Amino acid sequence: MQVPPIRRTDPVLADLESRMGHHPERKPIPFEGYNFKLKKLFRQGKLPKDLVDLGGNKITQKNLSGDHGLARSKGGKTTDDNMILATKWFNSMRGNRPLKEVVTMENLITWVNQYIKLKPIDGFDFVKYVQDILNVIAKGE
């Protein structure tokens, strides 16, 4: 036996709405992961299109992910100085292992060089950002 859907013309529902106020149906908000300044800049097309993540993988709008430098499970915060652009694959592959366990020196140098040459955009300081992430990597947590 199927239960009929509740209609707005239902007298009980109409009475409830009149006493409590009408609340329109809301569309669910799609979860797109963590939002942080660098990710927003990339989504807006303000960053170079040839960026690679710390694993050496080309970042695209389709495979874009945000990864915590210091994993959340180890106390890392979702702040601009702890978030890195990554591909979904790299983020998943890394898990919560320290970056220094999964990043090669060659990929690290490439990653640093692509950001260090950028001038500030919308107040985002790329030199400070690189220093912050290098500090996370150096701590090895």
Short mmCIF file of N, CA and C in Angstrom, two decimals:
data_model
loop_
_atom_site.label_atom_id
_atom_site.label_comp_id
_atom_site.label_asym_id
_atom_site.label_seq_id
_atom_site.Cartn_x
_atom_site.Cartn_y
_atom_site.Cartn_z
N MET A 1 0.84 -1.18 0.00
CA MET A 1 0.00 0.00 0.00
C MET A 1 0.88 1.25 0.00
N GLN A 2 0.66 2.12 -0.96
CA GLN A 2 1.44 3.34 -1.08
C GLN A 2 0.80 4.45 -0.27
N VAL A 3 1.66 5.23 0.38
CA VAL A 3 1.18 6.37 1.15
C VAL A 3 1.14 7.57 0.22
N PRO A 4 0.00 8.26 0.14
CA PRO A 4 -0.08 9.41 -0.76
C PRO A 4 0.82 10.55 -0.26
N PRO A 5 1.41 11.31 -1.18
CA PRO A 5 2.26 12.42 -0.77
C PRO A 5 1.44 13.50 -0.07
N ILE A 6 2.05 14.20 0.86
CA ILE A 6 1.38 15.29 1.57
C ILE A 6 1.26 16.47 0.61
N ARG A 7 0.08 16.99 0.51
CA ARG A 7 -0.13 18.13 -0.38
C ARG A 7 -0.40 19.37 0.47
N ARG A 8 -0.06 20.50 -0.08
CA ARG A 8 -0.25 21.77 0.62
C ARG A 8 -1.73 22.05 0.87
N THR A 9 -2.59 21.39 0.11
CA THR A 9 -4.02 21.59 0.30
C THR A 9 -4.55 20.77 1.47
N ASP A 10 -3.72 19.93 2.03
CA ASP A 10 -4.10 19.12 3.19
C ASP A 10 -4.46 20.08 4.33
N PRO A 11 -5.68 19.97 4.92
CA PRO A 11 -6.11 20.92 5.95
C PRO A 11 -5.21 20.90 7.19
N VAL A 12 -4.70 19.75 7.55
CA VAL A 12 -3.82 19.68 8.73
C VAL A 12 -2.52 20.44 8.45
N LEU A 13 -1.96 20.22 7.27
CA LEU A 13 -0.72 20.91 6.90
C LEU A 13 -0.96 22.41 6.76
N ALA A 14 -2.07 22.78 6.15
CA ALA A 14 -2.40 24.19 6.00
C ALA A 14 -2.53 24.86 7.36
N ASP A 15 -3.15 24.18 8.32
CA ASP A 15 -3.30 24.72 9.67
C ASP A 15 -1.93 24.88 10.34
N LEU A 16 -1.09 23.87 10.18
CA LEU A 16 0.26 23.93 10.76
C LEU A 16 1.05 25.10 10.19
N GLU A 17 0.99 25.25 8.86
CA GLU A 17 1.72 26.33 8.21
C GLU A 17 1.19 27.69 8.66
N SER A 18 -0.12 27.80 8.86
CA SER A 18 -0.68 29.09 9.27
C SER A 18 -0.22 29.45 10.68
N ARG A 19 -0.02 28.44 11.53
CA ARG A 19 0.43 28.71 12.90
C ARG A 19 1.95 28.89 12.99
N MET A 20 2.70 28.18 12.17
CA MET A 20 4.17 28.20 12.27
C MET A 20 4.84 29.03 11.19
N GLY A 21 4.13 29.39 10.19
CA GLY A 21 4.74 30.10 9.08
C GLY A 21 5.16 29.12 8.00
N HIS A 22 5.08 29.55 6.76
CA HIS A 22 5.42 28.69 5.63
C HIS A 22 6.93 28.69 5.42
N HIS A 23 7.49 27.51 5.25
CA HIS A 23 8.92 27.37 4.94
C HIS A 23 9.03 26.72 3.57
N PRO A 24 9.49 27.47 2.59
CA PRO A 24 9.58 26.91 1.24
C PRO A 24 10.58 25.74 1.21
N GLU A 25 10.34 24.82 0.28
CA GLU A 25 11.24 23.70 0.12
C GLU A 25 12.61 24.23 -0.29
N ARG A 26 13.64 23.62 0.26
CA ARG A 26 15.00 24.05 -0.05
C ARG A 26 15.70 22.97 -0.86
N LYS A 27 16.47 23.44 -1.84
CA LYS A 27 17.27 22.50 -2.60
C LYS A 27 18.50 22.15 -1.77
N PRO A 28 18.94 20.90 -1.80
CA PRO A 28 20.15 20.57 -1.06
C PRO A 28 21.36 21.28 -1.67
N ILE A 29 22.26 21.73 -0.83
CA ILE A 29 23.47 22.39 -1.29
C ILE A 29 24.50 21.31 -1.60
N PRO A 30 25.03 21.29 -2.83
CA PRO A 30 26.00 20.26 -3.15
C PRO A 30 27.29 20.46 -2.36
N PHE A 31 27.84 19.36 -1.84
CA PHE A 31 29.09 19.44 -1.09
C PHE A 31 30.24 19.39 -2.07
N GLU A 32 31.03 20.43 -2.11
CA GLU A 32 32.15 20.50 -3.04
C GLU A 32 33.47 20.49 -2.29
N GLY A 33 33.49 19.95 -1.11
CA GLY A 33 34.74 19.90 -0.36
C GLY A 33 35.00 21.21 0.36
N TYR A 34 36.21 21.37 0.79
CA TYR A 34 36.60 22.53 1.56
C TYR A 34 36.84 23.73 0.65
N ASN A 35 36.38 24.89 1.09
CA ASN A 35 36.63 26.12 0.36
C ASN A 35 37.69 26.91 1.09
N PHE A 36 38.66 27.35 0.35
CA PHE A 36 39.72 28.20 0.88
C PHE A 36 40.16 29.11 -0.25
N LYS A 37 40.89 30.17 0.10
CA LYS A 37 41.21 31.24 -0.85
C LYS A 37 41.84 30.72 -2.14
N LEU A 38 42.83 29.85 -2.04
CA LEU A 38 43.54 29.37 -3.23
C LEU A 38 42.59 28.59 -4.15
N LYS A 39 41.73 27.79 -3.57
CA LYS A 39 40.78 27.02 -4.37
C LYS A 39 39.80 27.95 -5.07
N LYS A 40 39.35 28.98 -4.37
CA LYS A 40 38.44 29.96 -4.97
C LYS A 40 39.11 30.67 -6.14
N LEU A 41 40.38 31.06 -5.95
CA LEU A 41 41.12 31.73 -7.03
C LEU A 41 41.24 30.83 -8.26
N PHE A 42 41.50 29.55 -8.02
CA PHE A 42 41.62 28.60 -9.14
C PHE A 42 40.27 28.45 -9.84
N ARG A 43 39.20 28.28 -9.06
CA ARG A 43 37.85 28.13 -9.64
C ARG A 43 37.46 29.36 -10.46
N GLN A 44 37.92 30.54 -10.03
CA GLN A 44 37.59 31.79 -10.72
C GLN A 44 38.48 32.03 -11.94
N GLY A 45 39.44 31.15 -12.18
CA GLY A 45 40.34 31.29 -13.32
C GLY A 45 41.43 32.33 -13.13
N LYS A 46 41.72 32.70 -11.89
CA LYS A 46 42.73 33.72 -11.61
C LYS A 46 44.13 33.14 -11.44
N LEU A 47 44.25 31.82 -11.44
CA LEU A 47 45.54 31.16 -11.32
C LEU A 47 45.91 30.52 -12.66
N PRO A 48 47.20 30.28 -12.88
CA PRO A 48 47.60 29.63 -14.13
C PRO A 48 46.89 28.27 -14.30
N LYS A 49 46.63 27.91 -15.54
CA LYS A 49 45.92 26.66 -15.82
C LYS A 49 46.85 25.45 -15.81
N ASP A 50 48.16 25.69 -15.70
CA ASP A 50 49.11 24.57 -15.76
C ASP A 50 49.65 24.19 -14.38
N LEU A 51 48.91 24.50 -13.31
CA LEU A 51 49.37 24.15 -11.97
C LEU A 51 49.36 22.63 -11.77
N VAL A 52 50.34 22.18 -10.98
CA VAL A 52 50.39 20.76 -10.61
C VAL A 52 50.34 20.67 -9.09
N ASP A 53 49.89 19.51 -8.60
CA ASP A 53 49.85 19.32 -7.16
C ASP A 53 51.21 18.80 -6.67
N LEU A 54 51.32 18.54 -5.40
CA LEU A 54 52.58 18.07 -4.84
C LEU A 54 52.97 16.68 -5.32
N GLY A 55 52.06 16.00 -5.96
CA GLY A 55 52.36 14.69 -6.54
C GLY A 55 52.78 14.79 -8.00
N GLY A 56 52.79 16.02 -8.54
CA GLY A 56 53.18 16.23 -9.93
C GLY A 56 52.04 16.08 -10.92
N ASN A 57 50.81 15.99 -10.43
CA ASN A 57 49.63 15.80 -11.28
C ASN A 57 49.01 17.14 -11.67
N LYS A 58 48.65 17.28 -12.96
CA LYS A 58 48.04 18.52 -13.44
C LYS A 58 46.66 18.69 -12.80
N ILE A 59 46.44 19.89 -12.27
CA ILE A 59 45.17 20.21 -11.62
C ILE A 59 44.23 20.82 -12.66
N THR A 60 43.00 20.32 -12.68
CA THR A 60 41.98 20.86 -13.59
C THR A 60 40.74 21.20 -12.75
N GLN A 61 39.81 21.90 -13.36
CA GLN A 61 38.57 22.22 -12.67
C GLN A 61 37.83 20.93 -12.27
N LYS A 62 37.97 19.90 -13.09
CA LYS A 62 37.24 18.66 -12.85
C LYS A 62 37.86 17.81 -11.74
N ASN A 63 39.19 17.80 -11.63
CA ASN A 63 39.82 16.93 -10.63
C ASN A 63 40.30 17.68 -9.39
N LEU A 64 39.92 18.95 -9.28
CA LEU A 64 40.37 19.81 -8.19
C LEU A 64 39.87 19.33 -6.83
N SER A 65 40.78 19.32 -5.88
CA SER A 65 40.45 18.96 -4.51
C SER A 65 41.27 19.84 -3.58
N GLY A 66 40.82 19.97 -2.36
CA GLY A 66 41.59 20.67 -1.34
C GLY A 66 42.11 19.65 -0.35
N ASP A 67 43.39 19.72 -0.06
CA ASP A 67 44.01 18.77 0.86
C ASP A 67 44.62 19.55 2.02
N HIS A 68 44.53 18.99 3.21
CA HIS A 68 45.13 19.62 4.38
C HIS A 68 46.63 19.29 4.41
N GLY A 69 47.47 20.31 4.53
CA GLY A 69 48.91 20.07 4.66
C GLY A 69 49.17 19.16 5.85
N LEU A 70 48.73 19.59 7.00
CA LEU A 70 48.71 18.75 8.20
C LEU A 70 47.31 18.17 8.26
N ALA A 71 47.20 16.86 8.16
CA ALA A 71 45.90 16.19 8.08
C ALA A 71 44.99 16.59 9.24
N ARG A 72 43.71 16.68 8.96
CA ARG A 72 42.72 17.01 10.00
C ARG A 72 42.78 16.00 11.14
N SER A 73 43.01 14.75 10.81
CA SER A 73 43.04 13.71 11.84
C SER A 73 44.24 13.87 12.78
N LYS A 74 45.17 14.73 12.37
CA LYS A 74 46.35 14.99 13.21
C LYS A 74 46.36 16.41 13.75
N GLY A 75 45.20 17.05 13.71
CA GLY A 75 45.05 18.39 14.28
C GLY A 75 45.12 19.53 13.29
N GLY A 76 45.23 19.23 11.99
CA GLY A 76 45.30 20.28 10.97
C GLY A 76 43.99 21.02 10.83
N LYS A 77 44.08 22.31 10.62
CA LYS A 77 42.90 23.17 10.48
C LYS A 77 42.61 23.45 9.01
N THR A 78 41.38 23.83 8.74
CA THR A 78 40.98 24.21 7.39
C THR A 78 41.19 25.72 7.26
N THR A 79 42.45 26.09 7.15
CA THR A 79 42.83 27.50 7.02
C THR A 79 43.70 27.65 5.77
N ASP A 80 43.76 28.87 5.25
CA ASP A 80 44.52 29.11 4.02
C ASP A 80 45.98 28.68 4.15
N ASP A 81 46.55 28.76 5.34
CA ASP A 81 47.96 28.40 5.49
C ASP A 81 48.19 26.90 5.70
N ASN A 82 47.11 26.11 5.67
CA ASN A 82 47.26 24.66 5.82
C ASN A 82 46.60 23.89 4.67
N MET A 83 45.96 24.59 3.74
CA MET A 83 45.27 23.91 2.65
C MET A 83 46.09 24.02 1.36
N ILE A 84 46.12 22.91 0.63
CA ILE A 84 46.83 22.90 -0.64
C ILE A 84 45.88 22.45 -1.74
N LEU A 85 46.13 22.95 -2.95
CA LEU A 85 45.39 22.46 -4.10
C LEU A 85 45.96 21.09 -4.44
N ALA A 86 45.10 20.15 -4.69
CA ALA A 86 45.53 18.80 -5.05
C ALA A 86 44.53 18.22 -6.04
N THR A 87 44.94 17.16 -6.69
CA THR A 87 43.98 16.41 -7.49
C THR A 87 43.25 15.47 -6.54
N LYS A 88 42.06 15.08 -6.93
CA LYS A 88 41.30 14.14 -6.10
C LYS A 88 42.11 12.86 -5.89
N TRP A 89 42.82 12.43 -6.94
CA TRP A 89 43.61 11.21 -6.84
C TRP A 89 44.71 11.35 -5.78
N PHE A 90 45.46 12.47 -5.83
CA PHE A 90 46.55 12.67 -4.87
C PHE A 90 46.00 12.74 -3.45
N ASN A 91 44.93 13.46 -3.27
CA ASN A 91 44.32 13.61 -1.95
C ASN A 91 43.92 12.25 -1.39
N SER A 92 43.30 11.44 -2.23
CA SER A 92 42.87 10.12 -1.80
C SER A 92 44.06 9.19 -1.54
N MET A 93 45.03 9.22 -2.42
CA MET A 93 46.21 8.37 -2.30
C MET A 93 46.99 8.70 -1.03
N ARG A 94 47.11 9.97 -0.72
CA ARG A 94 47.89 10.39 0.44
C ARG A 94 47.23 9.98 1.75
N GLY A 95 45.92 10.08 1.81
CA GLY A 95 45.24 9.79 3.07
C GLY A 95 45.68 10.79 4.13
N ASN A 96 46.08 10.30 5.31
CA ASN A 96 46.54 11.23 6.36
C ASN A 96 48.04 11.09 6.62
N ARG A 97 48.74 10.49 5.66
CA ARG A 97 50.19 10.36 5.81
C ARG A 97 50.85 11.73 5.71
N PRO A 98 51.97 11.93 6.38
CA PRO A 98 52.69 13.20 6.26
C PRO A 98 53.11 13.45 4.81
N LEU A 99 53.07 14.70 4.39
CA LEU A 99 53.45 15.04 3.01
C LEU A 99 54.86 14.57 2.69
N LYS A 100 55.77 14.65 3.65
CA LYS A 100 57.16 14.30 3.35
C LYS A 100 57.30 12.81 3.01
N GLU A 101 56.30 11.99 3.31
CA GLU A 101 56.33 10.57 2.95
C GLU A 101 55.89 10.32 1.52
N VAL A 102 55.16 11.25 0.92
CA VAL A 102 54.60 11.00 -0.41
C VAL A 102 55.07 11.98 -1.49
N VAL A 103 55.83 13.00 -1.10
CA VAL A 103 56.25 14.02 -2.06
C VAL A 103 57.74 13.84 -2.37
N THR A 104 58.05 13.78 -3.67
CA THR A 104 59.46 13.68 -4.06
C THR A 104 60.07 15.08 -4.09
N MET A 105 61.38 15.15 -3.99
CA MET A 105 62.07 16.44 -4.03
C MET A 105 61.81 17.14 -5.37
N GLU A 106 61.80 16.39 -6.45
CA GLU A 106 61.55 16.96 -7.78
C GLU A 106 60.17 17.61 -7.84
N ASN A 107 59.15 16.91 -7.35
CA ASN A 107 57.79 17.46 -7.35
C ASN A 107 57.67 18.66 -6.42
N LEU A 108 58.38 18.61 -5.30
CA LEU A 108 58.34 19.73 -4.36
C LEU A 108 58.94 20.99 -4.99
N ILE A 109 60.06 20.84 -5.69
CA ILE A 109 60.71 21.99 -6.35
C ILE A 109 59.79 22.56 -7.42
N THR A 110 59.16 21.70 -8.21
CA THR A 110 58.22 22.17 -9.24
C THR A 110 57.06 22.91 -8.60
N TRP A 111 56.53 22.35 -7.51
CA TRP A 111 55.40 22.97 -6.82
C TRP A 111 55.77 24.35 -6.28
N VAL A 112 56.92 24.44 -5.62
CA VAL A 112 57.38 25.73 -5.06
C VAL A 112 57.54 26.75 -6.17
N ASN A 113 58.22 26.37 -7.25
CA ASN A 113 58.50 27.31 -8.35
C ASN A 113 57.24 27.86 -9.00
N GLN A 114 56.18 27.08 -9.09
CA GLN A 114 54.97 27.56 -9.75
C GLN A 114 54.26 28.63 -8.93
N TYR A 115 54.40 28.59 -7.62
CA TYR A 115 53.73 29.59 -6.76
C TYR A 115 54.62 30.78 -6.45
N ILE A 116 55.89 30.54 -6.28
CA ILE A 116 56.81 31.59 -5.83
C ILE A 116 56.89 32.74 -6.84
N LYS A 117 56.64 32.44 -8.11
CA LYS A 117 56.73 33.48 -9.16
C LYS A 117 55.45 34.31 -9.29
N LEU A 118 54.38 33.90 -8.62
CA LEU A 118 53.10 34.62 -8.75
C LEU A 118 53.06 35.86 -7.87
N LYS A 119 52.52 36.92 -8.42
CA LYS A 119 52.31 38.15 -7.66
C LYS A 119 51.01 38.01 -6.86
N PRO A 120 50.89 38.72 -5.74
CA PRO A 120 49.67 38.62 -4.94
C PRO A 120 48.41 38.87 -5.78
N ILE A 121 47.40 38.05 -5.53
CA ILE A 121 46.11 38.18 -6.20
C ILE A 121 45.05 38.27 -5.11
N ASP A 122 44.23 39.31 -5.16
CA ASP A 122 43.17 39.51 -4.16
C ASP A 122 43.71 39.39 -2.73
N GLY A 123 44.91 39.91 -2.52
CA GLY A 123 45.50 39.90 -1.18
C GLY A 123 46.15 38.59 -0.76
N PHE A 124 46.17 37.60 -1.64
CA PHE A 124 46.78 36.31 -1.29
C PHE A 124 48.28 36.38 -1.56
N ASP A 125 49.09 36.17 -0.52
CA ASP A 125 50.55 36.23 -0.62
C ASP A 125 51.10 34.83 -0.86
N PHE A 126 51.53 34.57 -2.08
CA PHE A 126 52.00 33.24 -2.46
C PHE A 126 53.32 32.87 -1.79
N VAL A 127 54.20 33.82 -1.57
CA VAL A 127 55.48 33.54 -0.92
C VAL A 127 55.23 33.06 0.51
N LYS A 128 54.39 33.77 1.24
CA LYS A 128 54.07 33.35 2.61
C LYS A 128 53.38 31.99 2.61
N TYR A 129 52.49 31.79 1.65
CA TYR A 129 51.79 30.52 1.54
C TYR A 129 52.78 29.35 1.36
N VAL A 130 53.72 29.51 0.44
CA VAL A 130 54.72 28.46 0.20
C VAL A 130 55.53 28.21 1.47
N GLN A 131 55.92 29.28 2.16
CA GLN A 131 56.66 29.13 3.42
C GLN A 131 55.85 28.34 4.44
N ASP A 132 54.56 28.65 4.55
CA ASP A 132 53.70 27.95 5.52
C ASP A 132 53.62 26.45 5.22
N ILE A 133 53.44 26.11 3.94
CA ILE A 133 53.33 24.70 3.57
C ILE A 133 54.68 23.99 3.72
N LEU A 134 55.76 24.67 3.40
CA LEU A 134 57.10 24.07 3.60
C LEU A 134 57.34 23.80 5.08
N ASN A 135 56.87 24.67 5.95
CA ASN A 135 56.99 24.44 7.39
C ASN A 135 56.22 23.19 7.82
N VAL A 136 55.02 23.01 7.25
CA VAL A 136 54.23 21.82 7.56
C VAL A 136 54.99 20.57 7.11
N ILE A 137 55.55 20.62 5.90
CA ILE A 137 56.29 19.47 5.39
C ILE A 137 57.52 19.19 6.25
N ALA A 138 58.24 20.25 6.65
CA ALA A 138 59.45 20.08 7.45
C ALA A 138 59.16 19.45 8.81
N LYS A 139 58.02 19.78 9.38
CA LYS A 139 57.65 19.19 10.68
C LYS A 139 57.39 17.70 10.55
N GLY A 140 56.96 17.27 9.35
CA GLY A 140 56.76 15.85 9.10
C GLY A 140 55.61 15.20 9.84
N GLU A 141 54.61 15.97 10.19
CA GLU A 141 53.47 15.41 10.92
C GLU A 141 52.38 14.95 9.98
#
